[in-house]
Amino acid sequence: MRQYFVANNREELPFNRIERGWIYASAKKENNYEGFGTDRDIYAHQHIFIKNQLMAYKVDKNHPNAKDKTFLPCAKVIGAYNKREKPYRPASVINVSAMSFGSLSAAAVESLNVGAQKAGAYHNTGEGGLSPYHHKGGDVIFHFGTGYFGVRSKDWNFSMEKLKILVDGNPCIKAIEIKLSQGVLPGAKISSEIARIRGVEVGKDVLSPATHKAFDSIPELLQLIEDIAEQTGLPVGIKGAIGKLDQWEEMAELMAKTGKGPDFITVDGGEGGTGAAPPSFADHVSLPWVYGFSSLYKLFLDKKLTDRIVFIGSGKLGFPAKAAMAFALGADCINVAREAMMGIGCIQAQICHTNRCPTGIATQSKWLQSGINVPLKSDRLAQYFKTFRKELVEITHAAGYEHPCEFTMDDVQVNVDDDFLHSDLESTYGYEKAKVKFNGMHELQNCGYLGGKHFWENN
Ligand SMILES: Cc1cc2nc3c(=O)[nH]c(=O)nc-3n(C[C@H](O)[C@H](O)[C@H](O)COP(=O)(O)O)c2cc1C
């Protein structure tokens, strides 16, 4: 009733009607245009503008985007700087963010994985271990947090042995991500299968510990990253939401000193989603994405470390214009969680924590998830990703560039306040983004480390 009769088009949160409608229409390859002009108040505080070029970038007939308008791999190779044994270039700049089997149903995880494969994207496992449903053809980023699900020793610590076995047996795993903050899975969602995969009890809330057992300090974290990379050959990154910066600063200093460090950093925004979290945490802990990301990027920029790291952003960035802004601030890839859920049919019922999700996506009820048609939903996720890439490419060309990595801070303006009215990102956030080495799409297309093999071979 509220959605249909009361709320206006741009009113609802986390995602308003227009945003949801754009994802649904894009996922179904329906008409996702807007008629009669924008209904947004473009003078509103924080509204962003992308500066278009007088003459747009011209795509010649041999350009990869002439054949495939959705071709948009990451401009950086993850793990290249640190010379990891198996570097990885994500074949898509938009990918599925961490969401565990447990927080999501088996049918939802499978739809996301098959969808990722169909779009040449990667699929982050989230904090619940690698389930059989993550193993359907998509590239996988294996993610673990303080609970070490799937790679846990008997004393609830991290087990390198188990990780090595997992990586050796699953070539779909292209990188490892260490999550720095805590996760929660309500008891109502712990089925016997999930209990078995995670090594926990059926029906009891699972609260990952607040801190990691495998390291106590930044030097120890960096050492763990090196050990994992050495033992598995894979690039290793970290994921966190940004608050205080002193320990990040310590990390940057050590990276500059030792020449080592994470291959990628995933920065989550305070506006990001969870399957379940205490409201005071969800509402107030950690900075919104633009503030958190810009502070963190600046810190690594000051130490001249940005070309070593692939920066991944998540926090309501699954819309082409927002992604363009994220690239202008220094992001190299976008992860989407709730937007991906909407791509496969989430209606934003906001009851992920109750096990009663009506769409079958965020529930373990066999009956509710039986409504998910995996081939159809995976097509929808893939189509959403392809539409997203196509529109991001179009915005990029309109700004006179070939790849969004070329966006500079000067290309995006943001409405600030009455004194300055609007200002470019450089003066708003106080740094100049480092230039990303980019020699054209052909080079990305011919890169030996390009992921999404199955997708590109079949297109
Ligand atoms: C159902 C659900 C489960 C999630 N599980 C995890 C998780 O296991 N680990 C993690 O780091 N983030 C988790 N997240 C956070 C997302 O990966 C993502 O960072 C965040 O939702 C912001 O992206 P979005 O705005 O596109 O949703 C989860 C989010 C949702 C909605």
Short mmCIF file of C-alpha atoms and ligand atoms in Angstrom, two decimals:
data_model
loop_
_atom_site.label_atom_id
_atom_site.label_comp_id
_atom_site.label_asym_id
_atom_site.label_seq_id
_atom_site.Cartn_x
_atom_site.Cartn_y
_atom_site.Cartn_z
CA MET A 1 0.00 0.00 0.00
CA ARG A 2 2.75 2.42 1.00
CA GLN A 3 4.82 1.61 -2.07
CA TYR A 4 1.95 1.94 -4.50
CA PHE A 5 -0.23 4.70 -3.05
CA VAL A 6 1.70 6.73 -0.50
CA ALA A 7 5.41 6.97 -1.24
CA ASN A 8 6.57 9.17 -4.09
CA ASN A 9 9.02 8.07 -6.77
CA ARG A 10 12.20 9.21 -5.04
CA GLU A 11 11.20 8.89 -1.43
CA GLU A 12 11.90 5.35 -0.27
CA LEU A 13 15.14 4.06 1.21
CA PRO A 14 17.43 2.18 0.80
CA PHE A 15 16.34 2.15 -2.86
CA ASN A 16 13.54 4.30 -4.19
CA ARG A 17 10.96 3.32 -6.75
CA ILE A 18 12.83 4.83 -9.71
CA GLU A 19 16.06 3.07 -8.77
CA ARG A 20 14.33 -0.27 -8.29
CA GLY A 21 12.36 0.21 -11.50
CA TRP A 22 15.57 0.89 -13.44
CA ILE A 23 17.14 -2.35 -12.17
CA TYR A 24 13.99 -4.42 -12.84
CA ALA A 25 13.59 -3.03 -16.37
CA SER A 26 17.32 -3.38 -17.14
CA ALA A 27 17.33 -6.98 -15.85
CA LYS A 28 14.38 -7.83 -18.10
CA LYS A 29 15.81 -5.90 -21.06
CA GLU A 30 12.68 -3.80 -21.06
CA ASN A 31 12.43 -0.08 -21.77
CA ASN A 32 14.40 1.44 -18.85
CA TYR A 33 14.24 5.02 -20.10
CA GLU A 34 12.63 7.99 -18.37
CA GLY A 35 10.21 10.23 -20.24
CA PHE A 36 9.63 13.99 -19.97
CA GLY A 37 12.95 14.75 -18.24
CA THR A 38 14.33 14.07 -14.80
CA ASP A 39 12.07 14.12 -11.76
CA ARG A 40 15.04 14.74 -9.49
CA ASP A 41 15.78 18.04 -7.86
CA ILE A 42 19.09 18.60 -9.61
CA TYR A 43 19.87 21.54 -7.32
CA ALA A 44 19.65 19.31 -4.25
CA HIS A 45 22.65 18.94 -1.93
CA GLN A 46 25.01 16.11 -3.04
CA HIS A 47 23.45 15.80 -6.50
CA ILE A 48 26.18 14.84 -8.98
CA PHE A 49 26.77 16.00 -12.54
CA ILE A 50 29.04 14.36 -15.03
CA LYS A 51 30.62 16.82 -17.42
CA ASN A 52 30.00 15.77 -20.99
CA GLN A 53 32.51 16.60 -23.71
CA LEU A 54 31.62 18.71 -26.71
CA MET A 55 32.50 15.79 -28.97
CA ALA A 56 32.00 12.32 -27.55
CA TYR A 57 34.57 9.52 -27.81
CA LYS A 58 34.32 7.91 -31.23
CA VAL A 59 34.19 4.11 -31.38
CA ASP A 60 35.85 2.88 -34.58
CA LYS A 61 34.65 -0.25 -36.27
CA ASN A 62 37.44 -2.45 -34.88
CA HIS A 63 36.98 -1.29 -31.32
CA PRO A 64 35.87 -4.02 -28.84
CA ASN A 65 32.81 -1.88 -28.00
CA ALA A 66 31.74 -1.79 -31.65
CA LYS A 67 31.08 -5.52 -31.49
CA ASP A 68 29.99 -5.69 -27.88
CA LYS A 69 28.63 -2.54 -26.25
CA THR A 70 28.82 -4.23 -22.83
CA PHE A 71 32.57 -5.02 -22.97
CA LEU A 72 34.03 -3.32 -19.91
CA PRO A 73 36.78 -5.14 -17.99
CA CYS A 74 38.72 -3.70 -15.07
CA ALA A 75 41.62 -1.49 -16.19
CA LYS A 76 43.92 -2.94 -13.52
CA VAL A 77 45.10 -6.51 -12.95
CA ILE A 78 44.63 -7.71 -9.38
CA GLY A 79 47.90 -9.06 -8.02
CA ALA A 80 50.07 -7.75 -10.89
CA TYR A 81 52.17 -5.38 -8.77
CA ASN A 82 52.91 -8.00 -6.13
CA LYS A 83 53.72 -10.55 -8.84
CA ARG A 84 51.28 -13.13 -7.53
CA GLU A 85 51.44 -16.46 -9.30
CA LYS A 86 47.89 -16.12 -10.66
CA PRO A 87 46.97 -12.48 -11.24
CA TYR A 88 43.38 -11.74 -12.19
CA ARG A 89 41.76 -9.06 -14.31
CA PRO A 90 38.02 -8.93 -13.60
CA ALA A 91 36.33 -9.10 -16.99
CA SER A 92 33.47 -6.94 -15.74
CA VAL A 93 33.69 -3.72 -13.72
CA ILE A 94 30.43 -4.66 -11.97
CA ASN A 95 30.38 -7.81 -9.87
CA VAL A 96 28.40 -9.62 -7.18
CA SER A 97 29.33 -8.43 -3.68
CA ALA A 98 29.79 -10.67 -0.65
CA MET A 99 26.54 -12.38 0.36
CA SER A 100 26.78 -15.77 1.99
CA PHE A 101 24.87 -18.97 1.42
CA GLY A 102 22.91 -18.71 4.66
CA SER A 103 21.96 -15.09 4.36
CA LEU A 104 20.73 -16.00 0.85
CA SER A 105 18.98 -19.16 -0.29
CA ALA A 106 20.61 -21.88 -2.36
CA ALA A 107 18.48 -20.92 -5.38
CA ALA A 108 19.48 -17.25 -5.04
CA VAL A 109 23.20 -18.03 -4.71
CA GLU A 110 23.01 -20.34 -7.73
CA SER A 111 21.16 -17.67 -9.77
CA LEU A 112 23.84 -15.13 -8.89
CA ASN A 113 26.67 -17.49 -9.77
CA VAL A 114 25.21 -18.59 -13.09
CA GLY A 115 24.30 -14.95 -13.79
CA ALA A 116 27.88 -13.88 -13.04
CA GLN A 117 29.12 -16.50 -15.47
CA LYS A 118 26.69 -15.30 -18.15
CA ALA A 119 27.92 -11.73 -17.70
CA GLY A 120 31.64 -12.54 -17.36
CA ALA A 121 31.58 -11.15 -13.80
CA TYR A 122 32.85 -12.56 -10.50
CA HIS A 123 30.83 -13.69 -7.53
CA ASN A 124 32.03 -13.03 -3.99
CA THR A 125 31.08 -15.89 -1.64
CA GLY A 126 30.40 -13.78 1.45
CA GLU A 127 31.20 -15.00 4.91
CA GLY A 128 29.69 -18.49 4.81
CA GLY A 129 32.22 -20.62 2.99
CA LEU A 130 32.15 -21.95 -0.56
CA SER A 131 28.85 -23.78 -1.05
CA PRO A 132 27.96 -26.06 -3.99
CA TYR A 133 25.76 -23.20 -5.26
CA HIS A 134 28.80 -20.92 -5.69
CA HIS A 135 30.22 -23.50 -8.00
CA LYS A 136 28.15 -23.13 -11.13
CA GLY A 137 30.64 -21.59 -13.56
CA GLY A 138 31.15 -17.99 -12.42
CA ASP A 139 34.55 -16.67 -11.30
CA VAL A 140 34.63 -16.69 -7.50
CA ILE A 141 36.27 -14.45 -4.91
CA PHE A 142 36.51 -16.52 -1.74
CA HIS A 143 35.74 -14.32 1.25
CA PHE A 144 36.22 -15.13 4.90
CA GLY A 145 35.75 -13.17 8.09
CA THR A 146 36.33 -13.69 11.78
CA GLY A 147 34.26 -16.91 11.80
CA TYR A 148 36.64 -18.51 9.20
CA PHE A 149 33.73 -20.51 7.81
CA GLY A 150 34.99 -23.16 5.43
CA VAL A 151 38.65 -22.53 6.39
CA ARG A 152 38.47 -22.98 10.16
CA SER A 153 40.74 -25.05 12.39
CA LYS A 154 39.49 -27.05 15.38
CA ASP A 155 40.24 -24.16 17.73
CA TRP A 156 38.15 -21.72 15.64
CA ASN A 157 41.21 -20.13 14.08
CA PHE A 158 42.15 -19.69 10.44
CA SER A 159 43.46 -22.84 8.78
CA MET A 160 45.90 -22.30 5.91
CA GLU A 161 45.79 -26.03 5.22
CA LYS A 162 42.04 -25.93 4.60
CA LEU A 163 42.31 -22.83 2.42
CA LYS A 164 44.99 -24.48 0.30
CA ILE A 165 42.86 -27.58 -0.18
CA LEU A 166 39.87 -25.41 -1.06
CA VAL A 167 41.78 -23.32 -3.60
CA ASP A 168 43.52 -26.35 -5.15
CA GLY A 169 40.21 -28.14 -5.60
CA ASN A 170 38.32 -25.14 -6.97
CA PRO A 171 39.98 -23.33 -9.88
CA CYS A 172 36.95 -21.03 -10.07
CA ILE A 173 38.47 -19.18 -7.07
CA LYS A 174 40.37 -16.23 -8.53
CA ALA A 175 41.21 -14.23 -5.39
CA ILE A 176 40.82 -14.25 -1.61
CA GLU A 177 39.17 -11.48 0.40
CA ILE A 178 39.62 -11.06 4.15
CA LYS A 179 36.71 -9.29 5.77
CA LEU A 180 37.76 -7.15 8.70
CA SER A 181 34.42 -6.55 10.43
CA GLN A 182 31.89 -8.77 12.15
CA GLY A 183 28.99 -10.72 10.61
CA VAL A 184 25.69 -12.09 11.95
CA LEU A 185 23.47 -14.94 10.79
CA PRO A 186 20.17 -15.36 12.69
CA GLY A 187 19.42 -18.85 14.05
CA ALA A 188 16.17 -19.01 12.07
CA LYS A 189 18.24 -19.26 8.89
CA ILE A 190 20.59 -22.04 10.00
CA SER A 191 19.42 -25.18 8.23
CA SER A 192 21.27 -28.47 8.59
CA GLU A 193 23.07 -27.90 5.25
CA ILE A 194 24.28 -24.46 6.36
CA ALA A 195 25.26 -25.80 9.77
CA ARG A 196 27.32 -28.48 8.01
CA ILE A 197 29.05 -26.03 5.62
CA ARG A 198 29.83 -23.56 8.41
CA GLY A 199 30.47 -26.07 11.18
CA VAL A 200 27.87 -24.53 13.54
CA GLU A 201 24.70 -25.66 15.35
CA VAL A 202 21.29 -25.77 13.65
CA GLY A 203 18.89 -23.00 14.76
CA LYS A 204 21.31 -20.99 16.94
CA ASP A 205 22.32 -17.40 16.04
CA VAL A 206 25.84 -17.30 14.59
CA LEU A 207 27.73 -14.20 15.60
CA SER A 208 31.19 -14.15 14.12
CA PRO A 209 33.64 -12.94 16.75
CA ALA A 210 34.22 -9.18 16.78
CA THR A 211 37.92 -9.57 16.08
CA HIS A 212 40.22 -11.85 14.10
CA LYS A 213 42.12 -14.62 15.85
CA ALA A 214 44.62 -14.97 13.00
CA PHE A 215 46.18 -11.52 13.53
CA ASP A 216 46.35 -8.84 16.21
CA SER A 217 48.11 -6.02 14.44
CA ILE A 218 48.61 -4.44 11.04
CA PRO A 219 52.05 -6.08 10.51
CA GLU A 220 50.47 -9.45 11.34
CA LEU A 221 47.60 -8.81 8.89
CA LEU A 222 50.08 -7.92 6.15
CA GLN A 223 52.05 -11.06 6.95
CA LEU A 224 48.89 -13.18 6.71
CA ILE A 225 48.15 -11.63 3.31
CA GLU A 226 51.65 -12.54 2.09
CA ASP A 227 51.40 -16.06 3.49
CA ILE A 228 48.04 -16.69 1.84
CA ALA A 229 49.24 -15.29 -1.48
CA GLU A 230 52.37 -17.41 -1.34
CA GLN A 231 50.59 -20.60 -0.36
CA THR A 232 47.69 -20.29 -2.82
CA GLY A 233 49.26 -18.23 -5.62
CA LEU A 234 46.17 -16.04 -5.63
CA PRO A 235 45.82 -12.29 -5.15
CA VAL A 236 44.64 -11.38 -1.64
CA GLY A 237 42.62 -8.36 -0.59
CA ILE A 238 40.80 -6.95 2.39
CA LYS A 239 37.31 -5.57 2.87
CA GLY A 240 36.22 -3.03 5.40
CA ALA A 241 33.96 -0.12 6.10
CA ILE A 242 35.88 3.05 6.92
CA GLY A 243 35.84 4.88 10.24
CA LYS A 244 39.08 5.84 11.98
CA LEU A 245 42.06 6.10 9.69
CA ASP A 246 45.10 5.62 11.94
CA GLN A 247 45.46 1.87 11.36
CA TRP A 248 44.92 2.30 7.61
CA GLU A 249 47.69 4.88 7.74
CA GLU A 250 49.94 2.42 9.51
CA MET A 251 49.16 -0.10 6.76
CA ALA A 252 50.03 2.41 4.02
CA GLU A 253 53.29 3.27 5.76
CA LEU A 254 54.25 -0.39 6.06
CA MET A 255 53.31 -0.99 2.43
CA ALA A 256 55.53 1.85 1.32
CA LYS A 257 58.36 0.54 3.48
CA THR A 258 58.14 -3.16 2.67
CA GLY A 259 56.88 -3.07 -0.92
CA LYS A 260 54.19 -5.59 0.07
CA GLY A 261 50.51 -5.39 0.91
CA PRO A 262 46.98 -6.26 -0.18
CA ASP A 263 46.31 -6.63 -3.91
CA PHE A 264 42.89 -5.09 -3.57
CA ILE A 265 40.86 -3.18 -1.03
CA THR A 266 37.07 -3.32 -1.00
CA VAL A 267 35.58 -0.26 0.63
CA ASP A 268 32.06 -0.65 1.91
CA GLY A 269 29.94 2.39 2.64
CA GLY A 270 27.87 2.98 5.77
CA GLU A 271 24.82 2.88 3.48
CA GLY A 272 25.68 -0.73 2.56
CA GLY A 273 23.38 -3.64 3.27
CA THR A 274 23.58 -6.67 5.51
CA GLY A 275 21.53 -9.81 5.94
CA ALA A 276 21.12 -8.89 9.62
CA ALA A 277 22.67 -6.23 11.86
CA PRO A 278 21.73 -4.29 15.00
CA PRO A 279 20.04 -1.04 13.86
CA SER A 280 22.48 1.16 15.76
CA PHE A 281 25.31 -0.43 13.78
CA ALA A 282 23.53 -0.35 10.44
CA ASP A 283 22.44 3.26 10.92
CA HIS A 284 25.47 4.84 12.54
CA VAL A 285 28.70 2.85 12.44
CA SER A 286 31.16 3.72 9.63
CA LEU A 287 31.23 6.53 7.12
CA PRO A 288 29.06 6.87 4.02
CA TRP A 289 30.84 5.58 0.92
CA VAL A 290 32.03 8.87 -0.60
CA TYR A 291 33.51 10.10 2.67
CA GLY A 292 35.06 6.77 3.65
CA PHE A 293 36.45 6.00 0.20
CA SER A 294 37.82 9.47 -0.47
CA SER A 295 39.63 9.59 2.90
CA LEU A 296 41.11 6.14 2.38
CA TYR A 297 42.13 6.67 -1.25
CA LYS A 298 43.81 9.95 -0.37
CA LEU A 299 45.85 8.25 2.28
CA PHE A 300 47.20 5.65 -0.18
CA LEU A 301 47.63 8.34 -2.84
CA ASP A 302 49.83 10.40 -0.51
CA LYS A 303 52.14 7.39 -0.22
CA LYS A 304 52.02 6.79 -4.02
CA LEU A 305 50.50 3.36 -3.56
CA THR A 306 47.36 3.58 -5.66
CA ASP A 307 48.75 1.80 -8.73
CA ARG A 308 49.51 -1.25 -6.58
CA ILE A 309 45.97 -1.64 -5.37
CA VAL A 310 42.70 -2.39 -7.13
CA PHE A 311 40.07 -0.33 -5.34
CA ILE A 312 36.63 -1.91 -5.22
CA GLY A 313 33.63 0.08 -4.01
CA SER A 314 30.30 -1.10 -2.63
CA GLY A 315 27.42 0.87 -1.14
CA LYS A 316 24.52 1.62 -3.48
CA LEU A 317 26.86 2.07 -6.45
CA GLY A 318 24.99 -0.20 -8.87
CA PHE A 319 23.79 2.66 -11.07
CA PRO A 320 25.88 3.90 -14.02
CA ALA A 321 26.12 7.58 -13.01
CA LYS A 322 27.01 6.72 -9.42
CA ALA A 323 29.60 4.28 -10.70
CA ALA A 324 31.07 7.02 -12.92
CA MET A 325 31.42 9.19 -9.82
CA ALA A 326 33.07 6.29 -7.97
CA PHE A 327 35.56 5.83 -10.83
CA ALA A 328 36.30 9.57 -10.79
CA LEU A 329 37.13 9.26 -7.07
CA GLY A 330 39.53 6.37 -7.76
CA ALA A 331 37.47 3.15 -7.72
CA ASP A 332 38.48 0.46 -10.25
CA CYS A 333 35.53 -1.91 -9.83
CA ILE A 334 32.05 -1.90 -8.32
CA ASN A 335 30.51 -4.65 -6.18
CA VAL A 336 26.74 -4.83 -5.82
CA ALA A 337 24.79 -6.79 -3.26
CA ARG A 338 21.20 -5.57 -2.92
CA GLU A 339 21.07 -4.34 -6.53
CA ALA A 340 22.07 -7.86 -7.59
CA MET A 341 19.31 -9.23 -5.34
CA MET A 342 16.83 -6.92 -7.07
CA GLY A 343 18.16 -8.12 -10.40
CA ILE A 344 16.96 -11.61 -9.45
CA GLY A 345 13.62 -10.44 -8.05
CA CYS A 346 14.10 -8.91 -4.56
CA ILE A 347 11.23 -6.52 -3.81
CA GLN A 348 12.94 -4.74 -0.89
CA ALA A 349 10.66 -6.32 1.71
CA GLN A 350 13.49 -5.67 4.22
CA ILE A 351 12.93 -8.83 6.22
CA CYS A 352 16.16 -10.66 5.30
CA HIS A 353 16.78 -11.22 9.03
CA THR A 354 13.52 -13.15 9.63
CA ASN A 355 13.83 -16.09 7.19
CA ARG A 356 10.47 -15.09 5.71
CA CYS A 357 11.65 -13.35 2.51
CA PRO A 358 8.61 -13.52 0.20
CA THR A 359 10.72 -13.77 -2.97
CA GLY A 360 12.71 -16.79 -1.74
CA ILE A 361 16.01 -14.89 -2.03
CA ALA A 362 16.93 -14.24 1.61
CA THR A 363 15.36 -17.29 3.24
CA GLN A 364 16.19 -20.92 3.85
CA SER A 365 12.53 -21.98 3.51
CA LYS A 366 12.47 -24.62 0.77
CA TRP A 367 8.89 -23.67 -0.09
CA LEU A 368 9.61 -19.95 -0.54
CA GLN A 369 12.73 -20.50 -2.63
CA SER A 370 11.02 -23.05 -4.86
CA GLY A 371 9.58 -20.06 -6.72
CA ILE A 372 13.03 -19.08 -8.00
CA ASN A 373 13.62 -20.18 -11.57
CA VAL A 374 17.44 -20.28 -11.76
CA PRO A 375 17.85 -20.11 -15.57
CA LEU A 376 15.48 -17.13 -15.78
CA LYS A 377 16.88 -15.27 -12.76
CA SER A 378 20.47 -15.82 -13.82
CA ASP A 379 19.61 -14.34 -17.22
CA ARG A 380 18.18 -11.34 -15.42
CA LEU A 381 21.27 -10.75 -13.32
CA ALA A 382 23.45 -11.05 -16.42
CA GLN A 383 21.21 -8.66 -18.33
CA TYR A 384 21.27 -6.11 -15.49
CA PHE A 385 25.10 -6.26 -15.46
CA LYS A 386 25.29 -5.92 -19.23
CA THR A 387 22.87 -2.98 -19.29
CA PHE A 388 24.82 -1.34 -16.47
CA ARG A 389 28.09 -1.74 -18.39
CA LYS A 390 26.56 -0.52 -21.63
CA GLU A 391 25.20 2.63 -19.97
CA LEU A 392 28.45 3.25 -18.08
CA VAL A 393 30.33 2.92 -21.38
CA GLU A 394 27.90 5.42 -22.95
CA ILE A 395 28.39 7.93 -20.13
CA THR A 396 32.16 7.44 -20.45
CA HIS A 397 32.06 8.09 -24.20
CA ALA A 398 29.85 11.15 -23.66
CA ALA A 399 32.57 12.50 -21.35
CA GLY A 400 35.13 11.97 -24.14
CA TYR A 401 36.80 8.86 -22.72
CA GLU A 402 37.24 5.25 -23.74
CA HIS A 403 37.21 3.65 -20.29
CA PRO A 404 35.75 4.92 -16.97
CA CYS A 405 39.21 4.60 -15.37
CA GLU A 406 40.01 7.80 -17.27
CA PHE A 407 37.47 9.87 -15.34
CA THR A 408 39.22 12.58 -13.35
CA MET A 409 37.99 14.41 -10.27
CA ASP A 410 37.37 17.42 -12.47
CA ASP A 411 34.85 15.51 -14.62
CA VAL A 412 32.26 15.21 -11.89
CA GLN A 413 30.65 18.07 -10.02
CA VAL A 414 28.68 17.78 -6.83
CA ASN A 415 26.26 20.25 -5.29
CA VAL A 416 27.83 21.26 -2.02
CA ASP A 417 26.29 24.16 -0.14
CA ASP A 418 25.10 27.70 -0.63
CA ASP A 419 28.55 29.27 -0.39
CA PHE A 420 30.08 27.34 -3.24
CA LEU A 421 26.89 26.04 -4.89
CA HIS A 422 28.72 23.31 -6.76
CA SER A 423 32.28 22.18 -6.96
CA ASP A 424 34.33 19.45 -8.66
CA LEU A 425 35.30 16.33 -6.76
CA GLU A 426 38.92 17.47 -6.47
CA SER A 427 38.10 20.57 -4.46
CA THR A 428 35.24 18.88 -2.61
CA TYR A 429 37.27 15.90 -1.41
CA GLY A 430 40.73 17.48 -1.47
CA TYR A 431 42.87 15.27 -3.71
CA GLU A 432 43.65 14.63 -7.33
CA LYS A 433 43.02 11.04 -8.40
CA ALA A 434 46.10 9.19 -9.70
CA LYS A 435 46.14 8.43 -13.39
CA VAL A 436 45.38 4.76 -14.11
CA LYS A 437 47.71 3.21 -16.69
CA PHE A 438 45.40 2.48 -19.61
CA ASN A 439 46.46 1.75 -23.16
CA GLY A 440 43.10 1.06 -24.74
CA MET A 441 40.44 -1.62 -24.64
CA HIS A 442 42.32 -3.88 -27.07
CA GLU A 443 45.02 -4.41 -24.48
CA LEU A 444 42.41 -5.40 -21.87
CA GLN A 445 40.72 -7.72 -24.34
CA ASN A 446 44.00 -9.49 -25.15
CA CYS A 447 45.14 -9.74 -21.52
CA GLY A 448 46.13 -13.28 -20.50
CA TYR A 449 44.74 -12.70 -17.00
CA LEU A 450 41.26 -11.66 -18.18
CA GLY A 451 38.60 -13.47 -16.15
CA GLY A 452 35.13 -14.60 -17.22
CA LYS A 453 36.75 -17.00 -19.73
CA HIS A 454 33.57 -18.92 -20.44
CA PHE A 455 31.66 -15.75 -21.23
CA TRP A 456 34.21 -14.21 -23.59
CA GLU A 457 34.91 -17.48 -25.38
CA ASN A 458 31.22 -17.81 -26.17
CA ASN A 459 30.67 -14.24 -27.31
C1 LIG B 1 21.96 -10.29 2.37
C2 LIG B 1 23.31 -9.66 2.51
C3 LIG B 1 24.37 -10.42 2.99
C4 LIG B 1 25.64 -9.86 3.11
N1 LIG B 1 26.68 -10.63 3.55
C5 LIG B 1 27.93 -10.10 3.62
C6 LIG B 1 29.03 -10.90 4.00
O1 LIG B 1 28.92 -12.09 4.25
N2 LIG B 1 30.25 -10.30 4.06
C7 LIG B 1 30.44 -8.98 3.74
O2 LIG B 1 31.55 -8.47 3.80
N3 LIG B 1 29.39 -8.20 3.36
C8 LIG B 1 28.16 -8.72 3.29
N4 LIG B 1 27.12 -7.94 2.86
C9 LIG B 1 27.41 -6.55 2.43
C10 LIG B 1 27.52 -6.47 0.92
O3 LIG B 1 28.52 -7.34 0.42
C11 LIG B 1 27.82 -5.05 0.40
O4 LIG B 1 29.11 -4.68 0.78
C12 LIG B 1 26.85 -4.01 0.91
O5 LIG B 1 25.53 -4.51 0.92
C13 LIG B 1 26.87 -2.75 0.04
O6 LIG B 1 26.49 -3.03 -1.27
P1 LIG B 1 25.02 -2.70 -1.84
O7 LIG B 1 24.70 -1.30 -1.47
O8 LIG B 1 25.19 -2.92 -3.30
O9 LIG B 1 24.06 -3.64 -1.22
C14 LIG B 1 25.84 -8.49 2.75
C15 LIG B 1 24.77 -7.74 2.27
C16 LIG B 1 23.52 -8.30 2.15
C17 LIG B 1 22.39 -7.46 1.60
#
